[in-house]
Short mmCIF file of C-alpha atoms and ligand atoms in Angstrom, two decimals:
data_model
loop_
_atom_site.label_atom_id
_atom_site.label_comp_id
_atom_site.label_asym_id
_atom_site.label_seq_id
_atom_site.Cartn_x
_atom_site.Cartn_y
_atom_site.Cartn_z
CA MET A 37 43.19 16.93 -45.19
CA SER A 38 44.92 19.35 -42.90
CA SER A 39 45.84 22.51 -44.76
CA SER A 40 49.35 21.98 -43.43
CA SER A 41 49.64 18.62 -45.27
CA VAL A 42 48.90 20.41 -48.56
CA GLU A 43 51.40 23.14 -47.68
CA ARG A 44 54.08 20.58 -46.76
CA ASN A 45 53.48 18.63 -49.97
CA VAL A 46 53.66 21.79 -52.07
CA ALA A 47 56.98 22.61 -50.37
CA ALA A 48 58.27 19.05 -50.99
CA TRP A 49 57.27 19.20 -54.68
CA THR A 50 58.73 22.67 -55.16
CA LYS A 51 62.04 21.17 -53.97
CA ALA A 52 61.64 18.04 -56.16
CA ASN A 53 60.91 20.28 -59.15
CA GLY A 54 64.27 22.03 -58.72
CA GLU A 55 66.15 18.78 -58.09
CA TYR A 56 64.64 16.50 -60.72
CA THR A 57 61.21 16.93 -62.32
CA ASP A 58 61.88 20.16 -64.24
CA GLY A 59 65.01 18.66 -65.78
CA SER A 60 63.30 15.36 -66.66
CA ALA A 61 60.17 16.91 -68.19
CA SER A 62 61.45 17.14 -71.80
CA GLY A 63 62.17 13.42 -71.94
CA ALA A 64 58.87 12.53 -70.27
CA TRP A 65 56.87 14.77 -72.66
CA ALA A 66 58.62 13.22 -75.68
CA ARG A 67 57.68 9.60 -74.93
CA GLU A 68 55.90 7.91 -77.80
CA GLU A 69 54.29 5.34 -75.54
CA HIS A 70 53.05 6.00 -72.04
CA SER A 71 54.83 3.88 -69.46
CA TRP A 72 53.87 3.43 -65.84
CA GLY A 73 55.92 3.81 -62.69
CA VAL A 74 59.56 3.84 -61.71
CA PHE A 75 60.41 0.93 -64.05
CA ASP A 76 58.55 2.23 -67.11
CA VAL A 77 56.09 -0.63 -67.56
CA PRO A 78 54.62 0.03 -71.03
CA GLU A 79 50.92 0.90 -71.23
CA SER A 80 50.66 -1.65 -74.09
CA SER A 81 51.46 -4.45 -71.61
CA ILE A 82 48.74 -3.26 -69.19
CA GLY A 83 46.13 -1.79 -71.53
CA CYS A 84 44.23 0.04 -68.82
CA LEU A 85 43.81 3.40 -70.57
CA GLY A 86 42.26 2.02 -73.77
CA GLU A 87 41.05 4.39 -76.53
CA VAL A 88 41.19 7.95 -75.20
CA ALA A 89 40.43 10.01 -78.32
CA GLY A 90 37.55 12.41 -77.69
CA LEU A 91 37.53 11.92 -73.92
CA ASP A 92 37.40 14.80 -71.45
CA VAL A 93 40.12 13.93 -68.94
CA VAL A 94 41.06 15.47 -65.60
CA GLU A 95 44.53 14.65 -64.25
CA LEU A 96 44.57 15.06 -60.46
CA GLY A 97 48.07 15.96 -59.31
CA CYS A 98 49.39 16.36 -62.86
CA GLY A 99 52.85 17.58 -61.83
CA THR A 100 54.76 18.42 -65.00
CA ALA A 101 51.74 17.05 -66.91
CA TYR A 102 53.45 14.54 -69.19
CA VAL A 103 50.55 12.08 -68.78
CA SER A 104 48.12 14.77 -69.91
CA ALA A 105 50.44 15.64 -72.81
CA TRP A 106 50.47 11.99 -73.92
CA LEU A 107 46.67 11.87 -73.67
CA ALA A 108 46.37 15.13 -75.66
CA ARG A 109 48.58 13.70 -78.42
CA ARG A 110 46.13 10.79 -78.66
CA GLY A 111 43.12 13.05 -79.11
CA ALA A 112 41.89 13.44 -75.52
CA ARG A 113 40.99 16.83 -74.00
CA PRO A 114 42.94 16.89 -70.71
CA VAL A 115 42.82 19.40 -67.89
CA GLY A 116 45.77 19.23 -65.48
CA VAL A 117 45.20 20.00 -61.78
CA ASP A 118 48.06 20.44 -59.29
CA PRO A 119 48.65 22.64 -56.21
CA THR A 120 52.39 23.26 -56.80
CA PRO A 121 53.13 26.42 -58.84
CA ALA A 122 56.66 25.25 -59.79
CA GLN A 123 55.33 22.00 -61.28
CA LEU A 124 52.68 23.89 -63.27
CA GLU A 125 55.34 26.34 -64.46
CA THR A 126 57.34 23.41 -65.87
CA ALA A 127 54.17 22.15 -67.58
CA ARG A 128 53.65 25.62 -69.12
CA ARG A 129 57.26 25.70 -70.33
CA MET A 130 56.78 22.29 -71.96
CA MET A 131 53.59 23.54 -73.65
CA ARG A 132 55.52 26.47 -75.13
CA GLU A 133 58.31 24.13 -76.30
CA THR A 134 56.05 21.45 -77.81
CA GLY A 135 52.97 23.39 -78.90
CA ILE A 136 50.76 20.87 -77.05
CA GLU A 137 48.28 23.03 -75.14
CA PHE A 138 45.64 22.23 -72.52
CA PRO A 139 44.25 24.00 -69.44
CA LEU A 140 46.05 23.84 -66.09
CA VAL A 141 44.36 24.56 -62.76
CA GLN A 142 46.25 25.27 -59.53
CA ALA A 143 44.37 23.34 -56.82
CA PRO A 144 44.74 20.30 -54.54
CA GLY A 145 42.91 17.09 -55.40
CA GLU A 146 40.79 17.47 -52.28
CA SER A 147 39.04 20.58 -53.65
CA VAL A 148 38.96 21.07 -57.42
CA PRO A 149 37.29 24.21 -58.82
CA LEU A 150 35.77 22.47 -61.85
CA PRO A 151 32.11 21.60 -62.53
CA ASP A 152 30.29 18.37 -61.61
CA ALA A 153 30.00 15.60 -64.21
CA SER A 154 32.34 17.25 -66.73
CA PHE A 155 34.86 14.44 -67.39
CA ASP A 156 34.91 10.91 -68.86
CA LEU A 157 38.21 9.91 -67.26
CA ALA A 158 40.02 10.97 -64.08
CA VAL A 159 43.64 9.90 -63.97
CA SER A 160 46.31 10.25 -61.31
CA GLU A 161 49.85 8.94 -61.65
CA TYR A 162 51.58 9.27 -58.29
CA GLY A 163 49.53 12.47 -57.93
CA ALA A 164 46.50 13.20 -55.75
CA CYS A 165 46.12 9.44 -55.26
CA LEU A 166 49.26 9.50 -53.13
CA TRP A 167 49.59 13.07 -51.87
CA ALA A 168 45.95 13.93 -51.10
CA ASP A 169 43.61 12.58 -48.42
CA PRO A 170 41.68 9.71 -50.08
CA TYR A 171 38.56 10.52 -48.05
CA ARG A 172 38.57 13.92 -49.80
CA TRP A 173 39.98 13.33 -53.29
CA VAL A 174 38.08 10.14 -54.25
CA PRO A 175 34.67 11.83 -53.69
CA GLU A 176 35.99 14.81 -55.71
CA ALA A 177 36.90 12.46 -58.58
CA ALA A 178 33.41 10.93 -58.38
CA ARG A 179 31.85 14.40 -58.49
CA LEU A 180 33.91 15.45 -61.52
CA LEU A 181 33.11 12.29 -63.55
CA ARG A 182 30.07 11.67 -65.71
CA PRO A 183 28.12 8.45 -65.04
CA GLY A 184 30.12 5.56 -66.54
CA GLY A 185 33.33 7.60 -66.36
CA ARG A 186 36.55 5.87 -65.27
CA LEU A 187 39.02 6.59 -62.50
CA ILE A 188 42.54 5.24 -63.08
CA PHE A 189 45.33 5.84 -60.59
CA LEU A 190 48.84 4.57 -59.95
CA THR A 191 50.30 4.60 -56.46
CA ASN A 192 52.87 2.76 -54.34
CA SER A 193 52.02 -0.89 -53.78
CA ASN A 194 50.90 -2.05 -50.36
CA ILE A 195 54.00 -4.25 -50.11
CA VAL A 196 56.33 -1.28 -50.69
CA MET A 197 54.56 0.57 -47.90
CA LEU A 198 54.89 -2.40 -45.55
CA THR A 199 58.57 -3.14 -46.26
CA MET A 200 59.99 0.40 -46.49
CA PRO A 201 62.02 1.37 -43.42
CA PRO A 202 61.80 4.94 -42.09
CA VAL A 203 65.21 5.66 -43.68
CA GLY A 204 66.81 3.81 -46.59
CA LYS A 205 65.63 1.44 -49.30
CA VAL A 206 62.80 -1.05 -49.45
CA THR A 207 63.57 -4.35 -47.66
CA GLU A 208 62.34 -7.96 -47.63
CA GLN A 209 61.05 -7.62 -44.07
CA LEU A 210 57.81 -6.16 -42.77
CA GLN A 211 58.48 -2.76 -41.22
CA ARG A 212 55.01 -1.64 -40.13
CA PRO A 213 51.46 -2.95 -39.65
CA LEU A 214 48.94 -3.08 -42.48
CA PHE A 215 46.04 -2.28 -40.20
CA GLY A 216 45.74 1.43 -39.71
CA LEU A 217 47.77 2.26 -42.84
CA PHE A 218 46.76 5.82 -43.79
CA GLU A 219 49.00 8.87 -43.38
CA SER A 220 52.77 8.37 -43.71
CA GLU A 221 55.52 10.87 -43.17
CA TRP A 222 59.16 10.13 -43.84
CA PRO A 223 62.07 11.85 -42.10
CA GLY A 224 63.34 14.90 -43.99
CA GLU A 225 61.24 17.11 -46.24
CA LEU A 226 59.53 14.35 -48.19
CA GLY A 227 55.95 15.40 -47.56
CA VAL A 228 52.87 13.55 -46.34
CA GLU A 229 51.65 10.44 -48.19
CA TYR A 230 48.32 8.64 -47.99
CA HIS A 231 47.90 4.88 -48.46
CA LEU A 232 45.12 2.44 -47.61
CA PRO A 233 44.95 -1.36 -47.24
CA HIS A 234 43.39 -2.99 -50.33
CA GLY A 235 40.18 -3.92 -48.52
CA GLU A 236 39.72 -0.32 -47.41
CA TRP A 237 40.40 0.97 -50.95
CA ILE A 238 37.64 -1.30 -52.29
CA ARG A 239 35.21 -0.31 -49.52
CA HIS A 240 35.97 3.40 -49.95
CA LEU A 241 35.77 3.35 -53.77
CA ARG A 242 32.42 1.55 -53.62
CA ALA A 243 31.11 3.93 -50.93
CA SER A 244 32.10 6.84 -53.21
CA GLY A 245 30.05 5.46 -56.11
CA PHE A 246 32.66 3.41 -58.01
CA GLU A 247 32.80 -0.22 -59.13
CA VAL A 248 36.35 -1.60 -59.07
CA GLU A 249 37.24 -3.09 -62.47
CA ALA A 250 40.91 -4.00 -62.07
CA LEU A 251 43.96 -3.84 -59.84
CA HIS A 252 47.19 -4.14 -61.85
CA GLU A 253 50.30 -4.96 -59.78
CA LEU A 254 53.30 -3.77 -61.79
CA GLN A 255 56.33 -6.02 -62.25
CA ALA A 256 59.60 -4.47 -63.44
CA PRO A 257 60.45 -5.70 -66.98
CA ASP A 258 63.38 -8.18 -67.38
CA ASP A 259 65.64 -5.47 -68.80
CA ALA A 260 64.66 -2.77 -66.25
CA GLU A 261 67.51 -1.00 -64.47
CA SER A 262 67.36 0.73 -61.10
CA HIS A 263 66.26 4.37 -61.33
CA GLY A 264 68.84 7.13 -60.74
CA TYR A 265 66.55 9.45 -58.72
CA TYR A 266 63.80 7.17 -57.36
CA ASP A 267 66.37 4.78 -55.88
CA TYR A 268 64.32 3.60 -52.87
CA VAL A 269 63.61 0.35 -54.74
CA GLY A 270 65.98 -1.66 -56.94
CA ALA A 271 65.06 -3.46 -60.17
CA ASP A 272 65.84 -6.91 -58.66
CA TRP A 273 63.35 -6.30 -55.84
CA ALA A 274 60.77 -4.96 -58.32
CA ARG A 275 60.96 -8.10 -60.46
CA LYS A 276 59.81 -10.11 -57.42
CA TRP A 277 57.25 -7.76 -55.84
CA PRO A 278 55.16 -4.90 -57.22
CA THR A 279 56.55 -1.40 -56.70
CA GLU A 280 53.30 0.15 -57.85
CA GLU A 281 49.67 -0.74 -58.36
CA ILE A 282 47.15 0.70 -60.82
CA TRP A 283 43.50 0.83 -59.77
CA VAL A 284 40.76 1.03 -62.42
CA ALA A 285 37.26 1.93 -61.25
CA ARG A 286 34.09 3.03 -63.00
CA LYS A 287 31.52 5.50 -61.70
CA ALA A 288 28.16 3.74 -61.51
C1 LIG B 141 55.01 12.52 -58.75
S1 LIG B 141 54.32 14.10 -59.05
C2 LIG B 141 53.04 13.91 -60.21
C3 LIG B 141 53.10 12.99 -61.16
C4 LIG B 141 53.12 13.40 -62.57
N1 LIG B 141 52.64 12.27 -63.27
C5 LIG B 141 54.54 13.82 -62.85
O1 LIG B 141 55.43 13.01 -62.58
O2 LIG B 141 54.80 14.94 -63.26
C6 LIG B 141 53.31 14.41 -57.64
C7 LIG B 141 52.46 15.65 -57.76
O3 LIG B 141 51.44 15.61 -56.76
C8 LIG B 141 51.19 16.95 -56.45
N2 LIG B 141 50.43 17.08 -55.19
C9 LIG B 141 50.88 17.34 -53.94
N3 LIG B 141 49.86 17.45 -53.09
C10 LIG B 141 48.73 17.27 -53.81
C11 LIG B 141 47.34 17.31 -53.50
N4 LIG B 141 46.91 17.53 -52.25
N5 LIG B 141 46.47 17.11 -54.52
C12 LIG B 141 46.91 16.88 -55.77
N6 LIG B 141 48.19 16.83 -56.12
C13 LIG B 141 49.10 17.02 -55.16
C14 LIG B 141 52.55 17.60 -56.39
O4 LIG B 141 52.46 18.99 -56.52
C15 LIG B 141 53.24 16.91 -57.54
O5 LIG B 141 53.24 17.71 -58.70
#
């Protein structure tokens, strides 16, 4: 992690908060069922979270914290971690509006000021898993988890990363090599993203003390429509190739 990548990502998410995430938080916090990704794939069709009641959960890159809110409503004890003050302020507003309360910590996923072995589940939905250096945040997740604890994260699929041009929407042609995939910056003020090839994810997760249990490649549902804000990928494309992937790993 360079400190400037954290600063640039905080700036990008302060802007996104004003443009979209603050306004969309009420709807996201009100969802009865958790759904994953741009095309709202229902958790019931994936089943990766399982029973969460009674679990201590840390959400790394919680943003407006609607995933943590959903987990809290199901009896988990979440703690939301995010480095962007504006995102955490939206989460606090939603807590006041809904009465659903849990702790929030302002920090990047690469360096979390919480004790070792204090969580049963670490979750990241387009959070640290995308915006933080994986060689820093994955060991942090391992440190925070108790033995047997799970790490579940959703990020862009490899195929999105390979077919996305520097400007515009995802294509059906390869735009960049797979080998060497790591830090990506897009033109404009979109921040710094981190992605790895699948083989490197598996090697790195195992080296950090995890066993990989599942990799879910998300397909847009038949009735999915293209998203108004996250319009870099259309629903037709996403019915043929995965827009996102969910990794499930367990700390040995
Ligand atoms: C797509 S949002 C989070 C997702 C959350 N589920 C939501 O939509 O509210 C991405 C979040 O990652 C956060 N982020 C940026 N850099 C980060 C870092 N180094 N570690 C952890 N989170 C980071 C941003 O502040 C932003 O709130």
